[in-house]
Short mmCIF file of C-alpha atoms and ligand atoms in Angstrom, two decimals:
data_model
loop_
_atom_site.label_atom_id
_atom_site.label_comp_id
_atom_site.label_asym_id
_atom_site.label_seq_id
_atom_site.Cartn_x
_atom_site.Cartn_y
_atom_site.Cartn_z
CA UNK A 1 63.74 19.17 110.04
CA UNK A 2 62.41 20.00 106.41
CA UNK A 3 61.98 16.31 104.91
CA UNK A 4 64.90 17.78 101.76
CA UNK A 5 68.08 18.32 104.76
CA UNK A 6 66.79 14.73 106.30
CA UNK A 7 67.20 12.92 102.55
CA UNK A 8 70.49 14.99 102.22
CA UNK A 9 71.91 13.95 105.58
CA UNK A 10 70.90 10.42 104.93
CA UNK A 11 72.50 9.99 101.71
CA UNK A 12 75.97 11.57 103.41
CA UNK A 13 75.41 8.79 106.14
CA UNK A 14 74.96 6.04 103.18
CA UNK A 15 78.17 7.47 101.11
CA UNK A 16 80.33 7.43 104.46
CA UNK A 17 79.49 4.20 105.34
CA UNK A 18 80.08 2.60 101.57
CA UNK A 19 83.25 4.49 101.96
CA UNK A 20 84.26 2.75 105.08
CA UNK A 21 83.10 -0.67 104.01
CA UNK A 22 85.12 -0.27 100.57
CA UNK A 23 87.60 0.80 102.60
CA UNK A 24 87.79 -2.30 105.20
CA UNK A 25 87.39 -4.51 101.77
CA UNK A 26 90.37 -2.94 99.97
CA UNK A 27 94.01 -3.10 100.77
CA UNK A 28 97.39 -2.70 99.06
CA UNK A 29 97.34 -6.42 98.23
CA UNK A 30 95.78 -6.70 94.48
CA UNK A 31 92.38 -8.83 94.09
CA UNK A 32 92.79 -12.22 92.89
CA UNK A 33 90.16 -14.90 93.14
CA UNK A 34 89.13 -16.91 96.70
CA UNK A 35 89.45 -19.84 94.96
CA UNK A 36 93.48 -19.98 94.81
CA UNK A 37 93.62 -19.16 98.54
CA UNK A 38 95.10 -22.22 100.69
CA UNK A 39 93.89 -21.10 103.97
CA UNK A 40 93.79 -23.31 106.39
CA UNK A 41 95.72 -26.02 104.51
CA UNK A 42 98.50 -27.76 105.34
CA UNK A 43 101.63 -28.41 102.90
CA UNK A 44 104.67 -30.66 102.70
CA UNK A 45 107.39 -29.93 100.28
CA UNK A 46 110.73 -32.06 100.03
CA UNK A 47 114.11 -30.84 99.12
CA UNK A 48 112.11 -27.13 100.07
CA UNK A 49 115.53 -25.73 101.61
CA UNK A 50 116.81 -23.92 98.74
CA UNK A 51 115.99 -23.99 95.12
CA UNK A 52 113.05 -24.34 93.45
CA UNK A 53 111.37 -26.52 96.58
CA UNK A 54 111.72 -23.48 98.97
CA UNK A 55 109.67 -21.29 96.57
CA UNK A 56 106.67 -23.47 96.11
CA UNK A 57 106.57 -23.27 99.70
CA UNK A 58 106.88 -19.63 100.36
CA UNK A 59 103.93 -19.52 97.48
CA UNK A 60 101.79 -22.07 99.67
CA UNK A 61 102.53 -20.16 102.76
CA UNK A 62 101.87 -16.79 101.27
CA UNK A 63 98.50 -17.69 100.26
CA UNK A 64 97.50 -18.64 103.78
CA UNK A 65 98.76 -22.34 104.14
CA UNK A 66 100.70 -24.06 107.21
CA UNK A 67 103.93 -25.67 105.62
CA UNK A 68 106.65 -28.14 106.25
CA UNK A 69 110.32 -28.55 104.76
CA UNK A 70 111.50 -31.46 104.17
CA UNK A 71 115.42 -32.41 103.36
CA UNK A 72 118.61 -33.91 104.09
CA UNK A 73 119.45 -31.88 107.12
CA UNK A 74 117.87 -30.57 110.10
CA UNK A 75 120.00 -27.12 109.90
CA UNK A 76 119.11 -26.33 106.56
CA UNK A 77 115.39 -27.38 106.72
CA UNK A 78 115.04 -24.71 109.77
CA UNK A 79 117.00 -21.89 108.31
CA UNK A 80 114.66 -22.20 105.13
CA UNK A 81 111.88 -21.89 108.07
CA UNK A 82 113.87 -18.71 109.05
CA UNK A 83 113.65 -17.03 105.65
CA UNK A 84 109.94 -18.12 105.29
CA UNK A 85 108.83 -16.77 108.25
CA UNK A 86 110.33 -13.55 107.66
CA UNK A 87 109.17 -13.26 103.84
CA UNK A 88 105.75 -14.18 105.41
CA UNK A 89 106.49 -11.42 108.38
CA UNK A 90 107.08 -8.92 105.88
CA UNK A 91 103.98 -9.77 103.60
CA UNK A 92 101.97 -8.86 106.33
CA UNK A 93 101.32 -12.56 107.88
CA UNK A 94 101.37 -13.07 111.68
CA UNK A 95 102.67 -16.35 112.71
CA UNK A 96 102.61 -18.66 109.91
CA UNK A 97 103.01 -22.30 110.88
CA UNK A 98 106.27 -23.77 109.02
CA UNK A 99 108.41 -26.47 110.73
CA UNK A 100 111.56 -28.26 109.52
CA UNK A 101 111.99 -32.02 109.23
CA UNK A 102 115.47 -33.71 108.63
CA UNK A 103 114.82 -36.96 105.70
CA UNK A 104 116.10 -38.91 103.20
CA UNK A 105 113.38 -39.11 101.16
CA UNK A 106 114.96 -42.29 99.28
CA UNK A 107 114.93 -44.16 103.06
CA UNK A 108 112.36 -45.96 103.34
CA UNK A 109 111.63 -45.74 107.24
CA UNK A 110 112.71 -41.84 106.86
CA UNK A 111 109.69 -41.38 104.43
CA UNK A 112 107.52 -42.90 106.55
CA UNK A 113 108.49 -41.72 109.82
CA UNK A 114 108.59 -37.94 108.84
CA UNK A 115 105.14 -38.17 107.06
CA UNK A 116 103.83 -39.70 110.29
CA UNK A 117 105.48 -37.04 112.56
CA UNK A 118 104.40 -33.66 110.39
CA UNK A 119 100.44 -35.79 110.56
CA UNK A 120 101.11 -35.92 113.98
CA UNK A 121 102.26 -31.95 114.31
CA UNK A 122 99.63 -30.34 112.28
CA UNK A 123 97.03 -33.25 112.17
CA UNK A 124 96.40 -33.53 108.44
CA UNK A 125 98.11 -33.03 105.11
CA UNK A 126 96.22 -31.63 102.00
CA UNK A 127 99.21 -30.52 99.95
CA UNK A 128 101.88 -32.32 99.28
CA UNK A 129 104.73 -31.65 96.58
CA UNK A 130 107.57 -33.82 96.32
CA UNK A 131 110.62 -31.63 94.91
CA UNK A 132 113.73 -33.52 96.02
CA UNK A 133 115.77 -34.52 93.69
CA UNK A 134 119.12 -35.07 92.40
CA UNK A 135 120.76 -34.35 88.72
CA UNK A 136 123.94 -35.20 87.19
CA UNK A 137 125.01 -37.36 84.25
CA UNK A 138 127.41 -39.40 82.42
CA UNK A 139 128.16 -41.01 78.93
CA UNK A 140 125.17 -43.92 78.83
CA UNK A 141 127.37 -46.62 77.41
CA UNK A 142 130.08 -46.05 80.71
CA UNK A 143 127.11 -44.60 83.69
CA UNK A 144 128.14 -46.33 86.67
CA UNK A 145 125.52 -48.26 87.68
CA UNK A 146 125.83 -47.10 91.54
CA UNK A 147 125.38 -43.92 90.21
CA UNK A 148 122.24 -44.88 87.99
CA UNK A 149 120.83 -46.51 90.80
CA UNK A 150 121.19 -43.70 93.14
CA UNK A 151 119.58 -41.39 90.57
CA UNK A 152 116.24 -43.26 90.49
CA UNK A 153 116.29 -44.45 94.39
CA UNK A 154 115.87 -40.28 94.88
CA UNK A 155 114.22 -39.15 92.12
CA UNK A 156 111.97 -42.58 91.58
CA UNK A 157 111.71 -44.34 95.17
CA UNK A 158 111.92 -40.88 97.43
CA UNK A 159 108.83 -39.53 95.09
CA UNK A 160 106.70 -42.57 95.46
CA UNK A 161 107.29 -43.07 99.00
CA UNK A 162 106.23 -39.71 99.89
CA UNK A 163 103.25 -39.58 97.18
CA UNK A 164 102.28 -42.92 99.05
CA UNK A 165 102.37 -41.95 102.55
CA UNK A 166 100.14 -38.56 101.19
CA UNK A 167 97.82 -40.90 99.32
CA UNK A 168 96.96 -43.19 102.08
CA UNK A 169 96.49 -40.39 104.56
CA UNK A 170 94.31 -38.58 102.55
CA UNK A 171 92.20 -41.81 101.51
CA UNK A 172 92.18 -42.79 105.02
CA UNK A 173 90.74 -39.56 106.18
CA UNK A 174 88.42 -38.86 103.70
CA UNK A 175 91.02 -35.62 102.25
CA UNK A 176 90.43 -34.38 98.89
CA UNK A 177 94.18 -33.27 98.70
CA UNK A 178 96.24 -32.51 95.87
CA UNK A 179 99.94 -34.42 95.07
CA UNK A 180 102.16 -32.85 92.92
CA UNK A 181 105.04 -34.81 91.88
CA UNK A 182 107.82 -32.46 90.28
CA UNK A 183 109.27 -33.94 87.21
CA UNK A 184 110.94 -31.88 84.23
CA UNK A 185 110.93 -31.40 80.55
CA UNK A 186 113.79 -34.07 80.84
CA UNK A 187 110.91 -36.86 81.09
CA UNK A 188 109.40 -36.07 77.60
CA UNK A 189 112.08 -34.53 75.79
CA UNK A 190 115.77 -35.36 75.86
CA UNK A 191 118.00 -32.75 76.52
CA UNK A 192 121.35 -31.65 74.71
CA UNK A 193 124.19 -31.37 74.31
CA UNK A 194 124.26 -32.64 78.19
CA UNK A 195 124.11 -36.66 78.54
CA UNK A 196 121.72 -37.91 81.34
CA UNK A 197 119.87 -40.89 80.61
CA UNK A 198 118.96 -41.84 84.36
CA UNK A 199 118.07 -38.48 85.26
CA UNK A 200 115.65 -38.25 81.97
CA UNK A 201 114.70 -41.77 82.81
CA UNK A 202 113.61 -40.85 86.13
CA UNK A 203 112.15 -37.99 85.36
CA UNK A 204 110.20 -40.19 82.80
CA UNK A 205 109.16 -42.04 85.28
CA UNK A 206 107.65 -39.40 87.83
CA UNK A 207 105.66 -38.81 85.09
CA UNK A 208 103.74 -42.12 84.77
CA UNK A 209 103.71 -42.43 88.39
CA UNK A 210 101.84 -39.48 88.38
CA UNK A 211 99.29 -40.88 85.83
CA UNK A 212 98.96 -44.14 87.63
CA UNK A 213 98.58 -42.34 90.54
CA UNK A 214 95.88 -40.26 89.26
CA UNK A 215 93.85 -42.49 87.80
CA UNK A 216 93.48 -45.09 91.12
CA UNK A 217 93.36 -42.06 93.39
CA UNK A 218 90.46 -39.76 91.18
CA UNK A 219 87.48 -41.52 93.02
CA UNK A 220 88.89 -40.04 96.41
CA UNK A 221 88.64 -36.72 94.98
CA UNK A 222 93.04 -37.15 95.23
CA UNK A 223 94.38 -34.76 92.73
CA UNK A 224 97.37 -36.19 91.30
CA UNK A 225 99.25 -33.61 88.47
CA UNK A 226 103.06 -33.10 87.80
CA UNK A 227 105.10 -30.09 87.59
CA UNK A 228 107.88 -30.29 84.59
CA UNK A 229 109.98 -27.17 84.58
CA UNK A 230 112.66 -26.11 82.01
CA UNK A 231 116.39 -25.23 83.01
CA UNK A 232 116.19 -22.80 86.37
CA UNK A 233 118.89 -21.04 88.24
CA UNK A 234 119.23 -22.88 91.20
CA UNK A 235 122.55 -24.84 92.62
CA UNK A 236 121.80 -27.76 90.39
CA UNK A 237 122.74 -25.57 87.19
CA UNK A 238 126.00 -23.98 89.07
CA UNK A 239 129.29 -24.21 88.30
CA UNK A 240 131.30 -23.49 84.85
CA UNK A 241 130.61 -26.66 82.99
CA UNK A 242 126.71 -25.60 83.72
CA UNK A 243 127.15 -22.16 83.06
CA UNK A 244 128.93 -23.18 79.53
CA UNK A 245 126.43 -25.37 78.83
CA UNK A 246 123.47 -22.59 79.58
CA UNK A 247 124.61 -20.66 76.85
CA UNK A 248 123.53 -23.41 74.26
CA UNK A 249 120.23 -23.86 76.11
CA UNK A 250 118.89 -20.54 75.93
CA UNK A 251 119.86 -20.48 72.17
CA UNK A 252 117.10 -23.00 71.94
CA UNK A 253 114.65 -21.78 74.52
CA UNK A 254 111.95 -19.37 72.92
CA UNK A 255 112.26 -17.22 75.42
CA UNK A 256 115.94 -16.88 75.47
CA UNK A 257 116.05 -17.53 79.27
CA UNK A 258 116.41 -19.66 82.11
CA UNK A 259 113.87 -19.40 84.53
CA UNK A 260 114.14 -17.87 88.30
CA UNK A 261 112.50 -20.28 91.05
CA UNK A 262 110.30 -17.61 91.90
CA UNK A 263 108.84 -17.97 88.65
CA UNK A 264 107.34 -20.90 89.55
CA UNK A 265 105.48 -19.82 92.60
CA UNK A 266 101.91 -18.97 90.54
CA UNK A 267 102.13 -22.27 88.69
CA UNK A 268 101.90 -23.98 92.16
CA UNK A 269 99.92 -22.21 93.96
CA UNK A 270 97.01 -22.81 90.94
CA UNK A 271 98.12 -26.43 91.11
CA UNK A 272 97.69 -26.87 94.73
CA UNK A 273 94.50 -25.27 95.43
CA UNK A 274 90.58 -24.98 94.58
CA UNK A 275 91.46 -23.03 91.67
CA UNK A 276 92.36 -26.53 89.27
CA UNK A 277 89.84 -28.23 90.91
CA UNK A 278 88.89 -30.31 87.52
CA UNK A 279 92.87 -30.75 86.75
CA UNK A 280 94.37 -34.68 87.48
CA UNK A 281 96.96 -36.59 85.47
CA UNK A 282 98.38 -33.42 83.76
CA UNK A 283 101.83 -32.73 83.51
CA UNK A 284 101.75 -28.98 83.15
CA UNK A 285 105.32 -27.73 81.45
CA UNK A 286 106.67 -24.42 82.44
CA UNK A 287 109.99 -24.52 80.22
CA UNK A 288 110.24 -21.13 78.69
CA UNK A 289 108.48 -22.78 75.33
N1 NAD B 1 117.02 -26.70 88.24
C1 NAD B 1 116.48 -27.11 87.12
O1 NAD B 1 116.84 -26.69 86.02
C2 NAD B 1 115.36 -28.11 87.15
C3 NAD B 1 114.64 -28.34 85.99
C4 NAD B 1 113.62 -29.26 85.99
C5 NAD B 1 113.29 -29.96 87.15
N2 NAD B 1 114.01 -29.71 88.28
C6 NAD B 1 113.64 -30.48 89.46
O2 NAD B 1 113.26 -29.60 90.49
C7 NAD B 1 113.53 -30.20 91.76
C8 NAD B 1 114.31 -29.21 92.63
O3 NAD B 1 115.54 -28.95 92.00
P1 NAD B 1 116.42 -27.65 92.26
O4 NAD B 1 116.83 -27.17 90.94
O5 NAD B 1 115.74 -26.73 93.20
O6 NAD B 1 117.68 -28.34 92.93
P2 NAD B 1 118.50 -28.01 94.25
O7 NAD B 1 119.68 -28.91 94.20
O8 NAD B 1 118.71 -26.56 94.41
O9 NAD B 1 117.50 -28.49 95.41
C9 NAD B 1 117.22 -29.83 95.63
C10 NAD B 1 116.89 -30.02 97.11
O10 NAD B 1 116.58 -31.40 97.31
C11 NAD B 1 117.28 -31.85 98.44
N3 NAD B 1 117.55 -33.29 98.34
C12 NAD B 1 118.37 -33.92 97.46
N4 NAD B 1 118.39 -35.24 97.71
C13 NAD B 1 117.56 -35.44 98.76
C14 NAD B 1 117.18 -36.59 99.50
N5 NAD B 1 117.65 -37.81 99.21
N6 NAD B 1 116.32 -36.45 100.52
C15 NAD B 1 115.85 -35.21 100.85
N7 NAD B 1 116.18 -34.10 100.20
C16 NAD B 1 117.03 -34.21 99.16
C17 NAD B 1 118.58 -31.05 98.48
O11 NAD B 1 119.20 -31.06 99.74
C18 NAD B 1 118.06 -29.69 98.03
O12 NAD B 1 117.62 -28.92 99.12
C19 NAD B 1 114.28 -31.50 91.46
O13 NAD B 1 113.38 -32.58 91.49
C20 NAD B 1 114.79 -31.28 90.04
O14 NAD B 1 114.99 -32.46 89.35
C21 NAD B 1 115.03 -28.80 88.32
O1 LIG B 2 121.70 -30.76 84.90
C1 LIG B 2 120.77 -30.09 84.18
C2 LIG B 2 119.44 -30.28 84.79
O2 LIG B 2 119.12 -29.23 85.62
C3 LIG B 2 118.38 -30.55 83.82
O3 LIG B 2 118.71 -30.93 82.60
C4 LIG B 2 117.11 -29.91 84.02
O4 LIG B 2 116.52 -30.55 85.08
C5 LIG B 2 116.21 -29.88 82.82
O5 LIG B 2 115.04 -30.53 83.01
#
């Protein structure tokens, strides 16, 4: 064979096989970088069956991670597994790992017990976000102090307990995880025209838990960073008092909206993984400005 049709014929092998490597290397799913991939991880979320909890899951579990729901009843926990599964089903994922767990996160035993059993199910915890929480309000000069109470046993108590049980597991076992602790604008700004001290109060507080957190857990390599959204459409803005009192919100939001839970799902997933590596004791604020 004249040494010219050998080149030629080698150079169409070469381009063939470049095609079929680019092709193996390239699918319909748009490039982003390895290092917000949380393959192989395993994540707990509480209060993940609806609302803005069951979207930083599906986020975690879309991006490769194993993932457990946490809340106040068994049924709803595993239909929320239901939905994930098939949102992960028709993203192309075969057989995600995603169990439900019934809890009161503001129970003491119920915090522990459940972070013990999902160890025990998937062996370790890297991720874990604690979501549940409860709203509401009341004049501060008549709150009930039941009421007041109840507010920051959840949204206080049920977040430490959880962010305790993650801590120690990961310092025990050597984990560089990441905690996220979901607060909300409410803990450094106060909002209006609604009145809801404890809720700010305790959403103050998440906040410098956090920080504390952060700071005694760093030299583990423990991430410890906060989530504050601004209003969302989930069930805890239903209702025609709420949807009144929306209309005076997103006068003052900059970008004349509240948020969809789904919007949230890239903020986590950056949170959670490789990709804020560097990032502890921040509370990063996703409020529409
Ligand atoms: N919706 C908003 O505008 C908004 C804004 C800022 C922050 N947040 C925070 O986001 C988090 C999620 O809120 P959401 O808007 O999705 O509310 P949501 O009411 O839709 O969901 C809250 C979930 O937490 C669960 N939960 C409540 N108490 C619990 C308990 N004691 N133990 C276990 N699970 C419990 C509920 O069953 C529910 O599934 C809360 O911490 C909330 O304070 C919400
Ligand atoms: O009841 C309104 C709450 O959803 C709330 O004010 C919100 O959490 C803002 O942070």
């Amino acid at each position: 064979m004249p040494p010219y049709v050998a080149y030629s014929l080698l150079l169409r092998g070469q381009s063939v096989i470049s095609r079929n490597i680019f092709k193996r290397y390239t699918h319909s799913v748009p490039r982003t970088l390895p290092c917000f991939s949380l393959e192989g991880k395993t994540c707990v979320v509480t209060g993940a069956s609806q609302g803005l909890g069951s979207q930083i899951l599906a986020a975690f579990v879309l991006s490769g991670a194993r993932g457990a729901v946490v809340d106040l009843k068994l049924s709803s926990a595993n239909k929320a597994v239901d939905e994930l599964k098939a949102e992960a089903k028709r993203a192309g994922l075969t057989a995600p790992e995603i169990r439900g767990y019934e809890c009161d996160v503001s129970s003491k035993d119920g915090a522990t017990n459940t972070f013990d059993q999902i160890v025990k199910d998937f062996g370790k915890v890297d991720v874990m976000v604690t979501n549940a929480g409860i709203t509401g309000g009341s004049p501060a000069e008549t709150y009930d102090l039941d009421d007041w109470k109840q507010m920051l046993d959840v949204n206080v108590n049920g977040t430490f307990m959880f962010a305790q049980a993650a801590g120690k597991h990961m310092i025990d076992n050597k984990i560089k995880g990441s905690i996220i602790l979901v607060s909300s604008m409410s803990g450094s700004i106060v909002n209006r025209p609604q009145k809801q001290s404890a809720y700010n109060v305790s959403k103050a507080a998440a906040g410098h838990m956090m920080r504390s957190l952060a700071s005694e857990w760093g030299e583990h390599g423990i991430r410890v960073n906060a989530l504050s959204p601004g209003y969302i459409q989930t069930a805890a803005n239903e209702g025609d008092e709420m949807e009144e009192l929306s209309k005076e919100w997103v006068k003052m939001i900059p970008l004349h909206r509240i948020a969809t839970p789904e919007e949230f799902r890239g903020t986590v997933v950056f949170m959670a993984s490789d990709a804020s590596s560097y990032m502890t004791g921040a509370d990063i604020i996703v409020d529409g400005g």
